[in-house]
Short mmCIF file of C-alpha atoms in Angstrom, two decimals:
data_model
loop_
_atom_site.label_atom_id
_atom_site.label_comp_id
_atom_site.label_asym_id
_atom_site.label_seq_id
_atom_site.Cartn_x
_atom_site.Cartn_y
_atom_site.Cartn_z
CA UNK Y 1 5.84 -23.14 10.50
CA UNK Y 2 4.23 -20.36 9.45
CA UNK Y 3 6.33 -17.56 7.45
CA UNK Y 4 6.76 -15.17 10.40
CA UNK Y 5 7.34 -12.02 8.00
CA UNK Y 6 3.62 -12.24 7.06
CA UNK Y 7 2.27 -11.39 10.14
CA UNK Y 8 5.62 -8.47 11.06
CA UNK Y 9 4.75 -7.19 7.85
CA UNK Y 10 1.13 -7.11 8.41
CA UNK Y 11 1.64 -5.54 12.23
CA UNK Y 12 4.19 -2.57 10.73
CA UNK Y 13 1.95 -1.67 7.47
CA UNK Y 14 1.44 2.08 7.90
CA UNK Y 15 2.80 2.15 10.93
CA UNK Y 16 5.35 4.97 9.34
CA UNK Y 17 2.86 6.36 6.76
CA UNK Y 18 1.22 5.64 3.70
CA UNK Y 19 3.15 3.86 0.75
CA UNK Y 20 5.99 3.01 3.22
CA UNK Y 21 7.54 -0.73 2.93
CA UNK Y 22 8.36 -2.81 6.00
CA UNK Y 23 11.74 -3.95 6.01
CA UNK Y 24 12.19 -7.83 6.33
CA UNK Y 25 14.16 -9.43 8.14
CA UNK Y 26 14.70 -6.60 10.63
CA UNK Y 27 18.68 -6.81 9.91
CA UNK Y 28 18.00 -6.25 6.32
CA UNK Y 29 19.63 -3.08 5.41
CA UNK Y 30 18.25 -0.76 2.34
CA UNK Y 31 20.38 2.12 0.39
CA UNK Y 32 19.00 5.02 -1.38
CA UNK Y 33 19.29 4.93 -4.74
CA UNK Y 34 19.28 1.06 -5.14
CA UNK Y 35 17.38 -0.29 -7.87
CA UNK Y 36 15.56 -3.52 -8.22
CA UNK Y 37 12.32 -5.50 -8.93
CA UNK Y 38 9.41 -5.47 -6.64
CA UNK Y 39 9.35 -9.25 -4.95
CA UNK Y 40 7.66 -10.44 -1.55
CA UNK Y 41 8.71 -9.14 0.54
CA UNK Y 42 10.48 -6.47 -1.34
CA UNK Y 43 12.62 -5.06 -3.44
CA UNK Y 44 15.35 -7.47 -4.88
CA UNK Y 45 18.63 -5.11 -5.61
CA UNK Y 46 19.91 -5.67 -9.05
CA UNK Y 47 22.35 -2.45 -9.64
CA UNK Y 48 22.67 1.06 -8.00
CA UNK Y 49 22.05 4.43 -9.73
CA UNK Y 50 24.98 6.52 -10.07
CA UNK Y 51 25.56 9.44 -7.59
CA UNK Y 52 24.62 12.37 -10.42
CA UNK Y 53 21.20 10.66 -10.71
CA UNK Y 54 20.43 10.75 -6.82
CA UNK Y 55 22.48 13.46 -4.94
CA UNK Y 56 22.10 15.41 -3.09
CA UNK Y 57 19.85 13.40 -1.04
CA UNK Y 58 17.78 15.11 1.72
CA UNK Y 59 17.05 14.41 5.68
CA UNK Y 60 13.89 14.82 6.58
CA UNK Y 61 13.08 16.14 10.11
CA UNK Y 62 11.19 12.60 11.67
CA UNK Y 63 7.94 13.17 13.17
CA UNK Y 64 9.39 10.99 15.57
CA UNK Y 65 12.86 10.07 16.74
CA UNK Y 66 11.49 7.24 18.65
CA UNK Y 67 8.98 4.41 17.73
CA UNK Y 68 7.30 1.57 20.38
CA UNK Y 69 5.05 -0.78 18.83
CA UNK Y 70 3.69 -3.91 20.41
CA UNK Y 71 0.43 -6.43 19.57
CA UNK Y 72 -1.69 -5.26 22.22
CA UNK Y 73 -2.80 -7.22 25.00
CA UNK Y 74 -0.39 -10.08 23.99
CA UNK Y 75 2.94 -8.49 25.44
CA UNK Y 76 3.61 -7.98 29.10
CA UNK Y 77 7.27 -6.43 29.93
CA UNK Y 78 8.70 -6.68 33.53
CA UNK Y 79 11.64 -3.88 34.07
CA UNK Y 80 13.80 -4.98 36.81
CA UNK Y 81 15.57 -2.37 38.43
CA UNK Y 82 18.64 -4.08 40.83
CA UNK Y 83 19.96 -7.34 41.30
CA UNK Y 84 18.40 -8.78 43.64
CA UNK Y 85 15.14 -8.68 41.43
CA UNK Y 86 12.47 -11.53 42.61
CA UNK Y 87 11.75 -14.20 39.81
CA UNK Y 88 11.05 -14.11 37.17
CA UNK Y 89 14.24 -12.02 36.64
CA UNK Y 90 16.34 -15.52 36.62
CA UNK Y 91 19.16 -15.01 34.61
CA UNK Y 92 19.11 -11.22 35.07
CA UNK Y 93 20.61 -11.61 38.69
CA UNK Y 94 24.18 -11.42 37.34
CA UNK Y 95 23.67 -7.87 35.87
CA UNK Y 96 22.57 -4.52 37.42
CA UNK Y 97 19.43 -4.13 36.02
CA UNK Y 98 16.84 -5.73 32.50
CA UNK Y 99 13.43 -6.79 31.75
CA UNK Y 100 12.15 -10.07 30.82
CA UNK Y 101 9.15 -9.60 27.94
CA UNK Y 102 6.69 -12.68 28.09
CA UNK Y 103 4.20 -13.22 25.39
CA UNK Y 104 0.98 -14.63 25.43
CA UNK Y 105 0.36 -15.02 21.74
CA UNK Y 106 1.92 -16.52 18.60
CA UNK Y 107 3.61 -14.45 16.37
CA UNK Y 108 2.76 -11.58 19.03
CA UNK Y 109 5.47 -8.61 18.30
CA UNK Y 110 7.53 -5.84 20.25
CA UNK Y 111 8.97 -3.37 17.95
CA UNK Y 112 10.80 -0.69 19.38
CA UNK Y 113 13.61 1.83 17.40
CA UNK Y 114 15.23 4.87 18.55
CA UNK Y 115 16.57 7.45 16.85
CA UNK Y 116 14.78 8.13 13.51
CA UNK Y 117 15.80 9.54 10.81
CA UNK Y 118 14.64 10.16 6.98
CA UNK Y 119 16.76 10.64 3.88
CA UNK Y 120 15.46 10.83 0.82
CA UNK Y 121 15.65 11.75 -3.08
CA UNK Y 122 15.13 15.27 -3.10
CA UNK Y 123 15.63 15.53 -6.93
CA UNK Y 124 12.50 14.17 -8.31
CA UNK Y 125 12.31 16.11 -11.75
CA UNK Y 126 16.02 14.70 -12.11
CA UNK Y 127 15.12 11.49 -10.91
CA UNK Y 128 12.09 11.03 -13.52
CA UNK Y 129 14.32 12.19 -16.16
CA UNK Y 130 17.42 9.86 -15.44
CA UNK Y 131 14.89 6.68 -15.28
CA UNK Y 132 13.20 8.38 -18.42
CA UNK Y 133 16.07 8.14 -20.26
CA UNK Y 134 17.17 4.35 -19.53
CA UNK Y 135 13.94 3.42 -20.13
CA UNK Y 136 13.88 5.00 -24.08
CA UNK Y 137 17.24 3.62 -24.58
CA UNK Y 138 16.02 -0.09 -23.54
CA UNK Y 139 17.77 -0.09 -20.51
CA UNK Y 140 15.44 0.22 -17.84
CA UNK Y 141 12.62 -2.77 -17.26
CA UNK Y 142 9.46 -1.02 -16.03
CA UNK Y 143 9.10 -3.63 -13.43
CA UNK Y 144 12.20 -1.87 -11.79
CA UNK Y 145 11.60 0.22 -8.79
CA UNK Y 146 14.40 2.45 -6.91
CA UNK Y 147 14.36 3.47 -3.24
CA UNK Y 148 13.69 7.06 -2.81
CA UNK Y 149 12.82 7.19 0.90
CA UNK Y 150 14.85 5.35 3.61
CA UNK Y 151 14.25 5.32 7.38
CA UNK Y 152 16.66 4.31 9.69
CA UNK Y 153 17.38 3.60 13.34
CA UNK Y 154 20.51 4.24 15.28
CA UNK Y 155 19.83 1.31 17.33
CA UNK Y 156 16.61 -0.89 17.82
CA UNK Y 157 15.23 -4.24 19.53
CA UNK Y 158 12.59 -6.20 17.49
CA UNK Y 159 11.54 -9.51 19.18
CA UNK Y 160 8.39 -12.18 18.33
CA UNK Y 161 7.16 -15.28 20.01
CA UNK Y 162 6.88 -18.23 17.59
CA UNK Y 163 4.24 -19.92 20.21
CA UNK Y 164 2.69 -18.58 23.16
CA UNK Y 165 4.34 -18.24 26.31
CA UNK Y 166 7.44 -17.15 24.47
CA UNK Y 167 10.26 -15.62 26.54
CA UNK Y 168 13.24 -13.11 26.51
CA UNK Y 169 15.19 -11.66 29.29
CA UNK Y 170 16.83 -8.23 28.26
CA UNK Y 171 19.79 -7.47 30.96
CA UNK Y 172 21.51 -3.70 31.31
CA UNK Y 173 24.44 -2.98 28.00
CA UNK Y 174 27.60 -1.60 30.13
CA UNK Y 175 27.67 1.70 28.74
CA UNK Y 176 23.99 1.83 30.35
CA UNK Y 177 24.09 -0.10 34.02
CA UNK Y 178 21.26 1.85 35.14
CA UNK Y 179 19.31 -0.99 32.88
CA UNK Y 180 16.11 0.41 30.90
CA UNK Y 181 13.24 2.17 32.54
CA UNK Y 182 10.72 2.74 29.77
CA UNK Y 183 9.96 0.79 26.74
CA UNK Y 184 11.79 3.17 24.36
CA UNK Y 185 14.90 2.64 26.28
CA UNK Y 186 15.15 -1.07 25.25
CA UNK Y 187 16.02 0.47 21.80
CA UNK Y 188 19.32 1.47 23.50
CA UNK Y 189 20.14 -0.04 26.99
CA UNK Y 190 19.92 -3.62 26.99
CA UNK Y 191 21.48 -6.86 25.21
CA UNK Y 192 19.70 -10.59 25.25
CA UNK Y 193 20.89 -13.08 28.18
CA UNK Y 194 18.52 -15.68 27.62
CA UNK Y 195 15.38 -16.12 25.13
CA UNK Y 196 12.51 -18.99 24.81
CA UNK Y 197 10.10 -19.67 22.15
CA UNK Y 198 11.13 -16.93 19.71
CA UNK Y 199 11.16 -16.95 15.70
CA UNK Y 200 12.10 -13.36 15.66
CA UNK Y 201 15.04 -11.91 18.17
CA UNK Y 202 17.04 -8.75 17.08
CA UNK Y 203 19.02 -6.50 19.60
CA UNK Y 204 21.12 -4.16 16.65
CA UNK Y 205 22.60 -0.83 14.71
CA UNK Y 206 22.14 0.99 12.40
CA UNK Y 207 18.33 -0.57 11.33
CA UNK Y 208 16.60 0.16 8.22
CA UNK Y 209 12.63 -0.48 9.71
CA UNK Y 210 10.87 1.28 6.88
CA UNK Y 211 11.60 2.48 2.98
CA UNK Y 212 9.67 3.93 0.13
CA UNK Y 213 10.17 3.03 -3.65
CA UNK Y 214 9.48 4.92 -6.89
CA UNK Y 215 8.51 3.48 -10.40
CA UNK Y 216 7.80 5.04 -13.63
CA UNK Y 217 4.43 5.24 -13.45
CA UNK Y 218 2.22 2.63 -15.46
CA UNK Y 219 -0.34 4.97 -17.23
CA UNK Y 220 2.80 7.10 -18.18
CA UNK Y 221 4.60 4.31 -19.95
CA UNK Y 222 1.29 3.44 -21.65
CA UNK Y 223 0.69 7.19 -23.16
CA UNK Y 224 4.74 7.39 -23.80
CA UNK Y 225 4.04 4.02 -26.41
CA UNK Y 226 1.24 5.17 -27.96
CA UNK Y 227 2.47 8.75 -28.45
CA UNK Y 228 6.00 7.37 -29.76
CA UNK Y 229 5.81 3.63 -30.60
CA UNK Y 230 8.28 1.33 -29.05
CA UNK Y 231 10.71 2.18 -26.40
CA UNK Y 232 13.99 1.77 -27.12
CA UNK Y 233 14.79 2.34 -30.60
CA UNK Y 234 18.26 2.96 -31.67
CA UNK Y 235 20.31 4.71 -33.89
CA UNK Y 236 22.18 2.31 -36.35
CA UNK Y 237 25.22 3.03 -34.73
CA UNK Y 238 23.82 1.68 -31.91
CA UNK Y 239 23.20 4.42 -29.80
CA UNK Y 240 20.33 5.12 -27.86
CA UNK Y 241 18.24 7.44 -29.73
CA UNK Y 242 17.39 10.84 -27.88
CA UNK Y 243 13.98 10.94 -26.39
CA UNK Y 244 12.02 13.46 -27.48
CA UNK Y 245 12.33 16.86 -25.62
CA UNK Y 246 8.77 17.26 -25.34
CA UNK Y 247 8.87 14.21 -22.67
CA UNK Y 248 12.03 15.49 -21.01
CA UNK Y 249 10.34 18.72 -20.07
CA UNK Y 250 6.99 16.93 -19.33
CA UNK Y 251 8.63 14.78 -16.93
CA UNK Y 252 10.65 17.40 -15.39
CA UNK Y 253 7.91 19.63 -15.01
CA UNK Y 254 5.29 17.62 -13.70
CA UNK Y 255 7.68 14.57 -12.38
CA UNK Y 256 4.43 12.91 -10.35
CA UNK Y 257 3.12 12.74 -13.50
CA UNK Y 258 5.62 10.12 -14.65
CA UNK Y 259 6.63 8.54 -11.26
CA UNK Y 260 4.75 6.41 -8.46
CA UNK Y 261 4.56 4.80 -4.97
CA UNK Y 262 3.74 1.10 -5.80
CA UNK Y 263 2.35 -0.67 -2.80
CA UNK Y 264 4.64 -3.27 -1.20
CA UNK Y 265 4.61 -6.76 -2.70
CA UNK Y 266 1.56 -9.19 -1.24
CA UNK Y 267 2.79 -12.70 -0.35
CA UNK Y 268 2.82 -15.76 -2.59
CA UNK Y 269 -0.06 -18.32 -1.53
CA UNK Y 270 0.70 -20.25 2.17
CA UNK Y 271 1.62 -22.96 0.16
CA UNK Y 272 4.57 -21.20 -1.68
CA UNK Y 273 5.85 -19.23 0.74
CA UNK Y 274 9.03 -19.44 2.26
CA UNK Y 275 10.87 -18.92 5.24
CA UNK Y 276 11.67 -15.12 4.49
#
């Protein structure tokens, strides 16, 4: 079977903005602040940085507090709106109200969050410095990359057919037995009584759809070794040496100047690539 976060990956890219990874699986939760390597299909968490390094982190007003997305042409939802709903409702007779979503297309995909929000790393000259500083003292690999941006849903449904004619019949929550009206509603309003056909079926809280990583920036680290040697030399006590404080007030003047947005992580060859 084909790896089905290729082709959610693929559909979400940009969908948020520029430079923003796609969170896979959709349960997958992300922290600010947690630091890792950059592996398909993102980053791997290896350690946290401390709260003096990251806080206060910032929200950032969403351009959107709700966000639909479907493959076009290849999803078809049916809201039914009482019990007594004509086929193909089936199992949705024994709740108040629902809506089945058929799909005409493999790996065809309904996204749909509600309630977006944005944190983020406000702190950038302090960030740059912090990762500055473990990088001189030989304790930061520049392959390392820590989440600066973080999106997340209060509640969202993210469903995809694994063959065509894939199935899933959505019936009313019971805080919500008016049962959904409008796609954005399914974020909210429904749970999953009966599903067909689908390698991708997630009805949950507290989502994390979309997050953005910083790196020291390559060309930085370049101009840093030729300018000063070899990173990470050491008193003979053992201490880290100080870095220079030319570089500290570079970096925490001009902090874009030593940080990045790396793109996310392309996938390994069809041949080595997993299940996700």
């Amino acid at each position: 079977m084909t790896d089905p976060s290729r082709a959610f990956i693929r559909a979400l890219a940009g969908v948020w903005g520029p430079d923003y990874w796609v969170t896979w699986h959709p349960s997958s939760r992300r922290s600010l602040g947690t630091v890792g390597p950059a592996r398909y299909p993102g980053i791997v968490p290896v350690d946290t940085l401390p709260d003096s390094a990251v806080e206060p982190p910032e929200v950032t007003p969403a351009d959107r507090s709700t966000l639909t997305w479907n493959t076009e042409g290849a999803v078809r939802v049916t809201f039914q709106g009482t019990a007594e709903a004509a086929d193909p409702a089936g199992a949705l007779a024994d709740v108040r109200a629902g809506a089945v979503v058929e799909f005409t297309r493999k790996n065809a995909l309904l996204v749909v969050y509600r309630g977006l929000t944005e944190t983020r790393l406000a702190d950038q000259p302090r960030l740059a410095r912090e990762l500055v500083r473990r990088y001189w003292a030989g304790d930061w690999d520049p392959d390392w990359c820590v989440v600066s941006h973080l999106v997340t849903a209060r509640s969202g449904t993210v469903l995809m057919a694994a063959d065509k004619g894939a199935t899933v019949e959505l019936g009313a929550s019971g805080s919500a037995a008016a049962g959904p009206v409008s796609l954005a509603d399914l974020a909210t309003q429904v749970r999953a009584t009966r599903s067909a056909a689908l390698q991708c079926e997630l009805v949950g809280e507290r989502l994390t759809p979309f997050y953005r990583v910083l790196r020291l920036r390559r060309r930085f680290l370049r101009g840093v070794e030729a300018e000063y040697g070899a990173r990470g030399l050491r008193t003979p006590a053992g201490r880290p040496a100080e870095v220079p404080p030319g570089l500290l007030h570079e970096v925490e003047s001009a902090p874009e100047a030593a940080l990045e947005h790396p793109a996310q992580p392309a996938p390994p060859p069809d041949e080595e690539a997993g299940a996700g």
